[in-house]
Amino acid sequence: GGGGEDGRASESDLERILPTFRASDVAVQPDIAAENGSSPGYTRWIPQEELGVSVPEPLGGGGEFSAMTPLWGTPPEAGNAFWTAMDEGIGVRMNWQTQDGNTYGERLGAVLAGSDIPDLVCIPSWELTGQIPQAVSSRFADLGPFLSGDAVLDYPNLAAIPTAAWQPSVFGGALRGLPMPAAPIGGVAPFYRQDIFESNGWEVPTNPDDFVALCQEITSPSDRVWALEANVKWAAWVIFGVLPERPNYFARGDNGQLVNRYETDEYLEALEWTRRLFDAGVVHPDSVAVSGDASQRFTSGESLMMFTGDGVWHNMVVEQLSANADFRMNAFDYFGAGGNDPVLYLGNGSTIWTFVNRNLSEDRIRQALQIANYTAAPYGTVENRLRTFGIEGTHYALEGGQPVRTDLGQTEVIPETYTFVATPQHTIAWSDTPQVVEDQTGWQKRNLAFAREPLFYGRQIQEPARLANINDGFEDLEDDVVRGRQSIRDMQNAVADWRRNGGDELRDFYQGLLDEDGA
């Protein structure tokens, strides 16, 4: 939002707040260079002797720090070899207070409401609900005096984090978050079984009508083969150019007035097209019923297309190649509707941050930033190798020139902890599956040609509390519409109710943010 006394930062404020960007001069250069903002790719395992050194000596000052982070899995035992090596490299002693990632928000709210707040606290964007955004501004330190502008150059690895990742790290008008940079596009990727497509001579369609026709052609219930998983609506948003989710769900309409995604023709067209696919019987019935395992259906060939997070790409390929050398999945290039190009909206450059307790002294804050500087060491450095794989011979061994994790590597390194303090620029680096690196970087480069910034790109926006829940119910209604349980008219009625119940007031709020910026 605009500048002022209510914790907002204008565009001009951001220029002053954001850290200077300076690329690392020690990391190994990628095998596939970034292009148009794409993630760089590494297709080979870099020998230890070729790795750069970004933190030549421990700089943490020997202090002890508590850190609260989410963890999906079993936490390692205290004093394990991996934590010991990381702490020695940084020059600190970490006291990890990991919490179950599935219930992290509940614990987070309780901790931030109390007086005993850890030195470092990780907060993912999906937990920024209720009173947590206000707690971020009141409980955590302004890191601007230490990181804004050229001050960040005291922490070279933090300086090498792209500016796009720092932009959404501004909360309450101040730089507060240490970011985990995200891919420029991705999130949901339109995966298809490239091996099956090629063996049958099927071509990926380039328009919505041909897509429906292909799905009908390749679906064979008698053979237990269906074209799609039910999450195809996530692809429909891109194909029809639908605005993204909150807070980037407003754009300027033809009359100059802000219009919300729910009010657009594109939103309804995407739902109608998705419903057409459901009506055609080309969606796996277990997926329609929200039953079973979508990944298993896809890898077994029961579903030939699946729309899910791009984070599954590498692991799924590795798991399948051991049993099926011909297995190949890829993501098809998005196409547009009505002769138009697809529209991919850039996601915020970071969606997970760690914050520093505001009660720490200046010296302690600087020591905390040395922790982040170490964990943010870029790919192609000794520090990044340690954080990612642990100690060679203890946590992994090289077999055929590729790293293989030991049992200790699985129990001590895989349950991520240091990763949540801060990470470097997003990379795609899988030396065991170089084809995946080539496919994923290529997909990014091609589709970034159709990417654009939403109106409030890179901004943290806290909507008025009284309007916080007016969007509830739309996702469930979308699913009901595409499954035929509700109609497009029901959706239009819901949008009319949304306007009356606060949507128009929300529009005025967002317009006020633009007016304050002079936009």
XYZ file of C-alpha atoms in Angstrom:
519
model
C 0.000 0.000 0.000
C 0.916 3.648 0.140
C 3.148 5.449 2.605
C 1.912 6.906 5.833
C 1.748 6.269 9.542
C -0.140 2.967 9.320
C 2.786 0.713 8.449
C 2.546 0.952 4.691
C 5.380 1.256 2.210
C 4.941 3.150 -1.060
C 6.781 2.261 -4.247
C 9.327 4.981 -3.501
C 9.728 3.601 0.028
C 10.490 0.181 -1.408
C 13.387 1.552 -3.420
C 14.952 2.676 -0.156
C 14.046 -0.442 1.829
C 15.097 -3.226 -0.530
C 18.618 -4.692 -0.394
C 21.076 -4.143 -3.233
C 21.390 -7.162 -5.509
C 24.874 -8.470 -6.220
C 25.334 -11.886 -7.818
C 27.662 -14.365 -6.150
C 31.213 -14.325 -7.453
C 32.152 -17.711 -5.985
C 29.344 -20.091 -7.010
C 29.821 -22.484 -9.936
C 28.112 -21.261 -13.107
C 24.986 -23.201 -14.117
C 24.898 -25.677 -16.999
C 21.676 -24.068 -18.211
C 21.697 -20.300 -17.802
C 18.688 -18.357 -16.576
C 16.708 -16.663 -19.318
C 13.904 -14.106 -18.998
C 13.831 -14.702 -15.261
C 13.855 -18.499 -15.405
C 15.600 -20.621 -12.794
C 19.161 -21.668 -13.703
C 19.738 -25.383 -14.184
C 22.498 -27.747 -13.062
C 22.651 -31.111 -14.800
C 25.876 -32.532 -13.340
C 27.198 -33.379 -9.900
C 29.848 -30.778 -9.098
C 32.998 -32.326 -7.604
C 33.883 -31.036 -4.154
C 37.122 -29.464 -5.370
C 35.203 -27.303 -7.869
C 32.785 -25.842 -5.312
C 33.138 -22.203 -4.334
C 33.543 -21.043 -0.746
C 31.212 -18.234 0.300
C 31.821 -18.262 4.088
C 35.566 -18.879 4.613
C 35.331 -18.842 8.414
C 32.583 -19.082 11.059
C 31.014 -15.638 11.543
C 28.145 -16.388 13.928
C 29.982 -15.169 17.017
C 29.450 -18.334 19.059
C 25.987 -17.394 20.309
C 23.031 -19.693 20.911
C 19.795 -19.169 19.006
C 16.357 -20.725 19.287
C 14.412 -21.280 16.076
C 10.821 -22.345 15.469
C 10.224 -23.923 12.061
C 7.682 -26.307 10.531
C 8.668 -29.896 9.911
C 6.816 -32.586 8.018
C 8.258 -35.793 9.416
C 10.337 -36.917 12.360
C 12.784 -34.378 13.839
C 16.422 -35.491 14.140
C 17.963 -36.230 17.509
C 19.647 -33.264 19.203
C 23.416 -33.135 18.783
C 23.409 -35.140 15.562
C 26.366 -34.986 13.171
C 24.585 -32.814 10.590
C 23.458 -30.140 13.041
C 26.905 -30.164 14.633
C 28.633 -29.619 11.276
C 26.263 -26.819 10.298
C 26.628 -25.051 13.637
C 30.418 -25.290 13.447
C 30.403 -23.857 9.916
C 28.177 -20.953 10.944
C 29.719 -20.389 14.380
C 26.540 -20.696 16.466
C 24.592 -23.201 18.541
C 21.059 -23.737 17.261
C 18.208 -24.840 19.498
C 15.582 -26.154 17.088
C 11.956 -25.968 18.186
C 10.414 -27.764 15.225
C 6.638 -28.054 15.058
C 4.370 -30.369 13.077
C 3.885 -28.662 9.718
C 0.305 -29.915 9.458
C -0.756 -28.023 12.589
C 1.890 -25.309 12.471
C -0.566 -22.414 12.324
C -2.200 -23.392 15.606
C 1.117 -23.465 17.436
C 2.305 -20.307 15.704
C -0.688 -18.296 16.850
C -0.218 -19.425 20.426
C 3.502 -18.607 20.455
C 3.073 -15.151 18.948
C 0.352 -14.339 21.460
C 2.686 -15.132 24.364
C 5.827 -13.564 25.734
C 8.339 -16.383 25.109
C 9.024 -15.980 21.397
C 12.018 -17.813 19.874
C 14.877 -15.800 18.376
C 13.957 -16.958 14.867
C 10.435 -17.843 13.727
C 9.486 -19.175 10.305
C 6.084 -18.135 8.924
C 4.767 -19.482 5.591
C 2.407 -17.269 3.607
C -0.501 -19.666 4.068
C -0.359 -19.003 7.817
C -0.754 -15.226 7.422
C -4.295 -15.222 8.756
C -6.101 -13.778 11.751
C -3.825 -11.782 14.031
C -0.563 -13.190 12.665
C 0.106 -10.355 10.158
C -0.214 -7.801 12.951
C 2.048 -9.903 15.171
C 4.720 -9.892 12.455
C 4.906 -6.107 12.636
C 4.819 -5.915 16.419
C 6.959 -8.908 17.380
C 9.787 -8.974 14.862
C 12.732 -6.737 14.074
C 13.059 -4.241 11.259
C 16.038 -5.635 9.341
C 16.326 -2.560 7.135
C 19.184 -0.958 9.129
C 21.202 -4.136 8.548
C 20.144 -5.126 5.022
C 18.636 -2.224 3.060
C 20.631 -0.879 0.133
C 24.358 -1.559 0.262
C 24.187 -2.637 3.923
C 23.367 -6.142 2.679
C 26.803 -6.380 1.073
C 28.143 -7.325 4.522
C 26.229 -10.574 3.900
C 27.190 -11.554 0.320
C 24.909 -14.581 0.097
C 21.909 -12.510 1.154
C 22.907 -9.882 -1.412
C 22.773 -12.604 -4.092
C 19.095 -13.306 -3.340
C 17.015 -11.812 -6.213
C 15.160 -8.581 -5.506
C 11.860 -10.267 -6.377
C 12.258 -12.441 -3.266
C 12.879 -9.426 -1.009
C 9.843 -7.457 -2.232
C 7.229 -9.573 -0.409
C 9.504 -9.666 2.642
C 8.348 -6.147 3.564
C 5.760 -6.295 6.333
C 4.209 -3.320 8.076
C 6.283 -0.900 6.025
C 9.634 -2.464 7.004
C 11.945 -5.204 5.772
C 11.286 -7.969 8.287
C 11.395 -11.324 6.499
C 14.369 -13.456 5.463
C 13.082 -15.131 2.301
C 13.053 -18.540 0.703
C 13.037 -17.557 -3.001
C 10.422 -19.261 -5.147
C 10.368 -20.242 -8.816
C 9.176 -17.392 -11.091
C 6.358 -19.553 -12.425
C 5.308 -23.048 -11.587
C 3.197 -23.833 -8.615
C 0.782 -25.959 -10.627
C 2.285 -27.562 -13.727
C 0.255 -29.344 -16.455
C 1.930 -32.756 -16.397
C 1.346 -35.407 -19.017
C 2.715 -38.881 -19.693
C 5.071 -37.989 -22.535
C 6.132 -41.617 -22.977
C 2.534 -42.787 -23.542
C 1.711 -39.815 -25.755
C 4.722 -40.491 -27.976
C 4.099 -44.240 -28.223
C 0.538 -43.537 -29.424
C 1.422 -40.626 -31.699
C -0.694 -38.151 -29.732
C 0.144 -34.464 -29.985
C -0.411 -32.023 -27.153
C -3.266 -29.711 -28.223
C -2.880 -25.977 -28.717
C -6.448 -24.778 -28.071
C -9.294 -25.636 -25.666
C -11.554 -27.392 -28.202
C -8.796 -29.665 -29.465
C -7.888 -30.422 -25.852
C -11.419 -31.673 -25.156
C -11.390 -33.754 -28.352
C -8.057 -35.351 -27.462
C -9.271 -36.167 -23.956
C -12.271 -37.948 -25.434
C -10.040 -39.847 -27.852
C -7.570 -41.135 -25.263
C -10.099 -41.994 -22.544
C -11.022 -45.699 -22.407
C -12.937 -46.659 -19.256
C -13.003 -50.331 -20.311
C -9.190 -50.256 -20.186
C -9.214 -48.165 -16.994
C -7.612 -45.202 -18.729
C -8.833 -41.633 -18.357
C -7.353 -38.450 -19.751
C -7.390 -36.279 -16.643
C -7.254 -35.804 -12.937
C -9.920 -33.532 -11.442
C -7.532 -30.664 -10.656
C -7.661 -29.539 -14.292
C -9.322 -26.273 -13.191
C -5.866 -25.026 -12.156
C -4.805 -25.249 -15.797
C -8.059 -23.631 -16.918
C -7.212 -20.462 -14.978
C -4.088 -20.020 -17.132
C -5.675 -21.049 -20.424
C -8.471 -18.508 -20.009
C -6.324 -15.788 -18.443
C -8.028 -15.738 -15.034
C -6.588 -13.418 -12.397
C -4.655 -15.149 -9.580
C -5.604 -15.562 -5.921
C -5.625 -12.956 -3.141
C -4.054 -10.393 -2.887
C -3.421 -10.306 -6.638
C -7.028 -10.868 -7.649
C -7.812 -7.299 -8.726
C -7.010 -5.699 -12.093
C -8.070 -2.554 -13.898
C -11.165 -3.088 -16.022
C -11.921 -1.436 -19.361
C -13.551 1.492 -17.552
C -10.550 1.955 -15.282
C -12.388 0.561 -12.249
C -10.875 -2.362 -10.387
C -12.430 -5.724 -11.186
C -12.019 -8.883 -9.107
C -11.266 -12.313 -10.582
C -14.709 -13.565 -9.528
C -16.369 -10.839 -11.591
C -14.602 -11.555 -14.878
C -15.943 -13.372 -17.928
C -12.706 -15.353 -18.031
C -13.448 -16.855 -14.619
C -16.840 -18.155 -15.733
C -15.470 -19.336 -19.088
C -12.764 -21.348 -17.327
C -15.379 -22.996 -15.110
C -17.635 -23.770 -18.075
C -14.777 -25.365 -20.005
C -13.711 -27.432 -17.009
C -17.296 -28.584 -16.509
C -17.366 -29.618 -20.154
C -14.461 -31.979 -19.457
C -16.215 -33.478 -16.442
C -19.427 -33.903 -18.453
C -17.464 -35.671 -21.196
C -16.437 -38.384 -18.743
C -12.711 -37.890 -19.319
C -11.842 -37.246 -15.655
C -10.882 -40.295 -13.590
C -13.951 -41.213 -11.491
C -11.894 -41.707 -8.311
C -10.549 -38.187 -8.765
C -14.068 -36.858 -9.286
C -14.990 -38.504 -5.985
C -11.854 -37.117 -4.310
C -10.708 -40.639 -3.528
C -7.429 -42.512 -3.823
C -3.961 -41.346 -4.836
C -3.693 -39.094 -7.898
C 0.055 -39.640 -8.255
C -0.370 -43.412 -8.252
C -3.057 -43.196 -10.931
C -0.783 -41.009 -13.055
C 2.323 -43.186 -12.732
C 0.346 -46.368 -13.389
C -1.148 -44.890 -16.555
C -4.751 -44.759 -15.372
C -4.659 -40.949 -15.661
C -2.621 -39.475 -18.502
C -2.599 -35.844 -17.351
C -2.297 -34.399 -13.870
C -2.162 -30.800 -12.668
C -0.186 -30.375 -9.471
C 2.805 -28.651 -7.884
C 6.018 -28.806 -9.885
C 7.836 -29.986 -6.752
C 6.805 -33.591 -7.520
C 8.637 -33.649 -10.861
C 12.036 -34.972 -9.803
C 11.012 -37.409 -7.090
C 8.286 -38.966 -9.193
C 10.678 -39.563 -12.083
C 13.342 -41.066 -9.803
C 10.826 -43.403 -8.164
C 9.488 -44.632 -11.504
C 12.710 -45.040 -13.478
C 13.925 -47.774 -11.160
C 10.986 -49.945 -12.281
C 10.211 -48.499 -15.713
C 13.160 -47.188 -17.707
C 10.784 -45.805 -20.348
C 8.804 -43.656 -17.917
C 8.804 -40.005 -18.842
C 6.608 -37.226 -17.599
C 6.743 -33.664 -18.819
C 4.719 -30.476 -18.581
C 3.029 -29.277 -21.743
C 3.167 -25.628 -22.756
C 0.092 -23.667 -21.851
C -2.129 -22.458 -24.677
C -4.762 -19.735 -24.719
C -8.468 -19.558 -25.522
C -10.172 -17.779 -28.396
C -6.956 -17.352 -30.359
C -5.340 -15.507 -27.450
C -2.091 -16.312 -25.712
C -2.211 -17.957 -22.298
C -1.683 -15.685 -19.292
C 0.658 -16.786 -16.532
C 0.823 -14.433 -13.588
C 4.160 -14.278 -11.825
C 3.951 -15.562 -8.300
C 5.535 -13.595 -5.478
C 9.271 -14.104 -5.345
C 9.016 -15.650 -1.881
C 6.197 -17.196 0.112
C 8.025 -18.421 3.238
C 10.052 -16.206 5.553
C 11.898 -16.341 8.841
C 11.669 -13.392 11.213
C 14.036 -12.187 13.940
C 12.765 -11.430 17.431
C 12.721 -7.650 17.878
C 14.019 -7.964 21.449
C 17.430 -9.153 20.278
C 20.278 -6.669 20.597
C 21.891 -5.239 17.467
C 24.860 -7.568 17.864
C 22.563 -10.558 18.215
C 20.600 -9.532 15.125
C 23.845 -9.353 13.160
C 24.727 -12.840 14.386
C 21.291 -14.084 13.322
C 21.895 -12.625 9.879
C 25.147 -14.578 9.694
C 23.077 -17.731 10.153
C 20.897 -16.682 7.220
C 23.948 -15.704 5.167
C 25.299 -19.241 5.583
C 22.045 -21.057 4.836
C 21.511 -18.827 1.768
C 24.823 -19.881 0.197
C 24.128 -20.384 -3.522
C 24.200 -23.672 -5.379
C 27.756 -24.534 -6.340
C 29.289 -23.672 -2.955
C 30.666 -25.774 -0.116
C 28.101 -24.316 2.284
C 25.156 -25.164 0.052
C 26.450 -28.716 -0.430
C 26.660 -29.180 3.347
C 23.166 -27.799 3.967
C 21.667 -29.894 1.185
C 23.500 -33.206 1.562
C 25.398 -33.152 4.854
C 28.843 -34.721 5.307
C 30.230 -36.964 2.578
C 30.832 -40.436 3.966
C 28.394 -39.860 6.808
C 25.214 -38.569 5.196
C 25.851 -39.521 1.583
C 28.272 -41.488 -0.554
C 29.127 -41.199 -4.226
C 28.133 -44.185 -6.324
C 28.789 -43.948 -10.042
C 29.474 -40.262 -9.631
C 26.069 -39.580 -8.059
C 25.216 -38.925 -4.392
C 23.312 -41.630 -2.530
C 22.008 -40.733 0.911
C 22.873 -42.986 3.808
C 20.447 -43.888 6.585
C 21.849 -40.989 8.620
C 21.313 -38.699 5.645
C 17.679 -39.733 5.560
C 17.116 -39.147 9.275
C 19.315 -36.085 9.902
C 19.416 -34.063 6.656
C 16.121 -34.795 4.887
C 13.979 -33.380 7.770
C 14.696 -29.761 6.808
C 15.612 -27.248 9.487
C 18.345 -24.802 8.378
C 16.602 -24.523 5.016
C 13.797 -22.562 6.662
C 16.079 -19.741 7.862
C 16.816 -18.490 4.332
C 17.714 -20.015 0.966
C 19.473 -18.821 -2.202
C 18.060 -18.093 -5.633
C 15.759 -20.854 -6.865
C 17.623 -23.401 -8.966
C 16.729 -26.633 -10.742
C 19.551 -29.029 -9.933
C 19.169 -32.786 -10.330
C 22.372 -34.457 -11.441
C 20.721 -37.897 -11.286
C 18.033 -36.870 -13.790
C 19.530 -34.290 -16.175
C 16.561 -34.748 -18.510
C 14.247 -33.420 -15.795
C 16.477 -30.341 -15.471
C 16.347 -29.749 -19.222
C 12.583 -30.301 -19.351
C 11.777 -28.070 -16.388
C 14.080 -25.193 -17.320
C 12.857 -25.375 -20.915
C 9.235 -25.287 -19.793
C 9.939 -22.234 -17.638
C 11.701 -20.361 -20.420
C 8.982 -20.990 -23.000
C 6.070 -20.175 -20.707
C 7.693 -17.093 -19.173
C 7.119 -15.443 -22.546
C 3.446 -15.239 -21.524
C 4.007 -14.212 -17.913
C 3.045 -10.856 -16.477
C 3.042 -9.162 -13.108
C -0.329 -8.808 -11.375
C -1.349 -5.347 -10.226
C -0.088 -5.791 -6.665
C 2.870 -8.007 -7.506
C 5.367 -8.493 -4.713
C 3.351 -6.679 -2.058
C 2.149 -7.841 1.339
C -1.420 -6.582 1.736
C -3.380 -6.997 4.943
C -7.056 -6.697 4.153
C -9.420 -5.178 6.727
C -10.301 -7.778 9.359
C -14.026 -7.300 8.827
C -13.604 -8.453 5.202
C -11.282 -11.342 5.943
C -13.789 -14.128 5.302
C -15.882 -12.855 2.418
C -14.006 -15.043 -0.084
C -14.660 -18.224 1.878
C -16.699 -20.740 -0.027
C -15.657 -19.883 -3.565
C -13.265 -22.812 -3.953
C -15.874 -25.321 -2.806
C -18.436 -23.721 -5.086
C -16.002 -23.952 -8.014
C -15.665 -27.687 -7.409
C -19.436 -28.055 -7.210
C -19.904 -26.160 -10.474
C -17.405 -28.183 -12.495
C -18.868 -31.427 -11.115
C -22.387 -30.368 -12.076
C -23.727 -30.057 -8.540
C -24.184 -26.297 -8.936
C -24.677 -24.109 -11.999
C -22.921 -21.128 -13.506
C -25.973 -19.128 -12.422
C -25.319 -20.209 -8.837
C -21.779 -18.860 -9.173
C -23.060 -15.563 -10.575
C -25.460 -15.267 -7.641
C -22.597 -15.961 -5.235
C -20.571 -13.188 -6.839
C -23.495 -10.766 -6.475
C -23.732 -11.702 -2.797
C -19.969 -11.220 -2.467
C -20.270 -7.655 -3.804
C -23.073 -6.796 -1.380
C -21.380 -8.423 1.595
C -18.113 -6.555 1.296
C -16.687 -7.095 -2.172
C -17.372 -3.528 -3.262
C -15.881 -2.254 -0.015
C -12.828 -4.445 -0.641
C -12.523 -2.935 -4.103
C -12.488 0.542 -2.588
C -9.784 -0.559 -0.146
C -7.509 -1.750 -2.958
C -8.253 1.356 -5.011
C -7.196 3.439 -2.027
C -3.837 1.676 -1.983
C -3.320 2.591 -5.633
C -4.416 6.186 -5.067
C -1.926 6.604 -2.215
C 0.846 5.398 -4.516
C -0.339 7.719 -7.274
C -0.827 4.719 -9.529
